[in-house]
């Protein structure tokens, strides 16, 4: 599916159904966006890129090495490294 489908169609459905957290993973941008559901909808609680080691809600006890998820880009030796701290 597309990024717009995930944000515009899926996230509202998940919120109505009581899903507490959502992760949007973009393998082309090497990014992970973490959202928490609240009374007014979704709030972004984390944005991570590259090969950062992430401890993201609701699995903060489990480290996830994002670099293991990505295929290298053509002509590159591996994923770019540019961790972005949560807001």
Coordinates of C-alpha atoms in Angstrom, one line a residue:
X1 CA 0.0 0.0 0.0
X2 CA 1.0 3.6 -0.3
X3 CA 2.0 6.0 2.5
X4 CA -1.2 8.0 1.9
X5 CA -3.3 4.9 2.2
X6 CA -1.7 4.0 5.5
X7 CA -2.2 7.5 6.9
X8 CA -5.6 8.5 5.4
X9 CA -7.4 5.2 5.3
X10 CA -5.9 2.7 7.7
X11 CA -4.9 4.9 10.7
X12 CA -8.5 6.2 11.3
X13 CA -9.8 2.6 11.1
X14 CA -7.2 1.4 13.6
X15 CA -8.1 4.3 15.9
X16 CA -11.9 3.5 15.8
X17 CA -11.1 -0.2 16.5
X18 CA -9.1 0.7 19.6
X19 CA -5.6 -0.1 18.3
X20 CA -3.2 1.6 20.8
X21 CA -0.1 1.9 18.7
X22 CA 0.9 1.9 15.0
X23 CA 4.2 1.7 13.3
X24 CA 4.7 3.0 9.7
X25 CA 7.8 1.5 8.2
X26 CA 9.1 3.0 4.9
X27 CA 11.8 0.8 3.4
X28 CA 12.6 3.4 0.7
X29 CA 13.3 6.1 3.2
X30 CA 14.8 3.7 5.8
X31 CA 12.4 5.1 8.4
X32 CA 10.1 4.0 11.2
X33 CA 7.3 6.3 12.5
X34 CA 5.7 5.4 15.8
X35 CA 2.2 6.6 16.7
X36 CA 0.1 6.3 19.9
X37 CA -3.6 6.5 19.8
X38 CA -5.3 9.1 22.1
X39 CA -8.7 10.7 22.6
X40 CA -8.1 13.1 19.6
X41 CA -6.5 10.6 17.3
X42 CA -2.9 9.6 16.6
X43 CA 0.1 11.4 18.1
X44 CA 3.6 10.7 16.7
X45 CA 5.8 9.6 19.5
X46 CA 8.9 8.6 17.5
X47 CA 10.6 9.0 14.2
X48 CA 13.7 6.9 13.5
X49 CA 15.9 6.6 10.4
X50 CA 18.9 4.7 9.1
X51 CA 20.3 1.9 11.2
X52 CA 19.4 3.4 14.6
X53 CA 18.8 1.0 17.5
X54 CA 15.2 1.8 18.5
X55 CA 13.3 1.1 21.7
X56 CA 9.8 2.1 20.5
X57 CA 6.4 2.0 22.1
X58 CA 4.7 -0.4 22.9
X59 CA 7.8 -2.6 22.9
X60 CA 10.3 -0.2 24.6
X61 CA 12.0 -3.1 26.4
X62 CA 13.0 -4.7 23.1
X63 CA 15.8 -3.1 21.1
X64 CA 15.2 -3.2 17.3
X65 CA 18.1 -2.5 15.0
X66 CA 16.6 -0.8 12.0
X67 CA 19.6 -1.5 9.8
X68 CA 18.6 -5.2 9.8
X69 CA 15.3 -4.3 8.0
X70 CA 16.7 -2.5 5.0
X71 CA 18.2 -3.7 1.7
X72 CA 21.2 -1.7 0.6
X73 CA 20.6 0.9 -2.1
X74 CA 22.2 0.2 -5.5
X75 CA 25.8 1.3 -5.4
X76 CA 25.8 1.8 -1.7
X77 CA 27.6 -0.4 0.9
X78 CA 24.6 -0.3 3.3
X79 CA 21.8 1.8 4.7
X80 CA 22.4 5.4 5.6
X81 CA 22.8 6.3 9.2
X82 CA 20.8 9.3 10.4
X83 CA 18.9 8.5 13.6
X84 CA 16.2 11.1 14.4
X85 CA 15.2 11.4 18.1
X86 CA 11.6 11.2 19.0
X87 CA 9.7 14.5 19.3

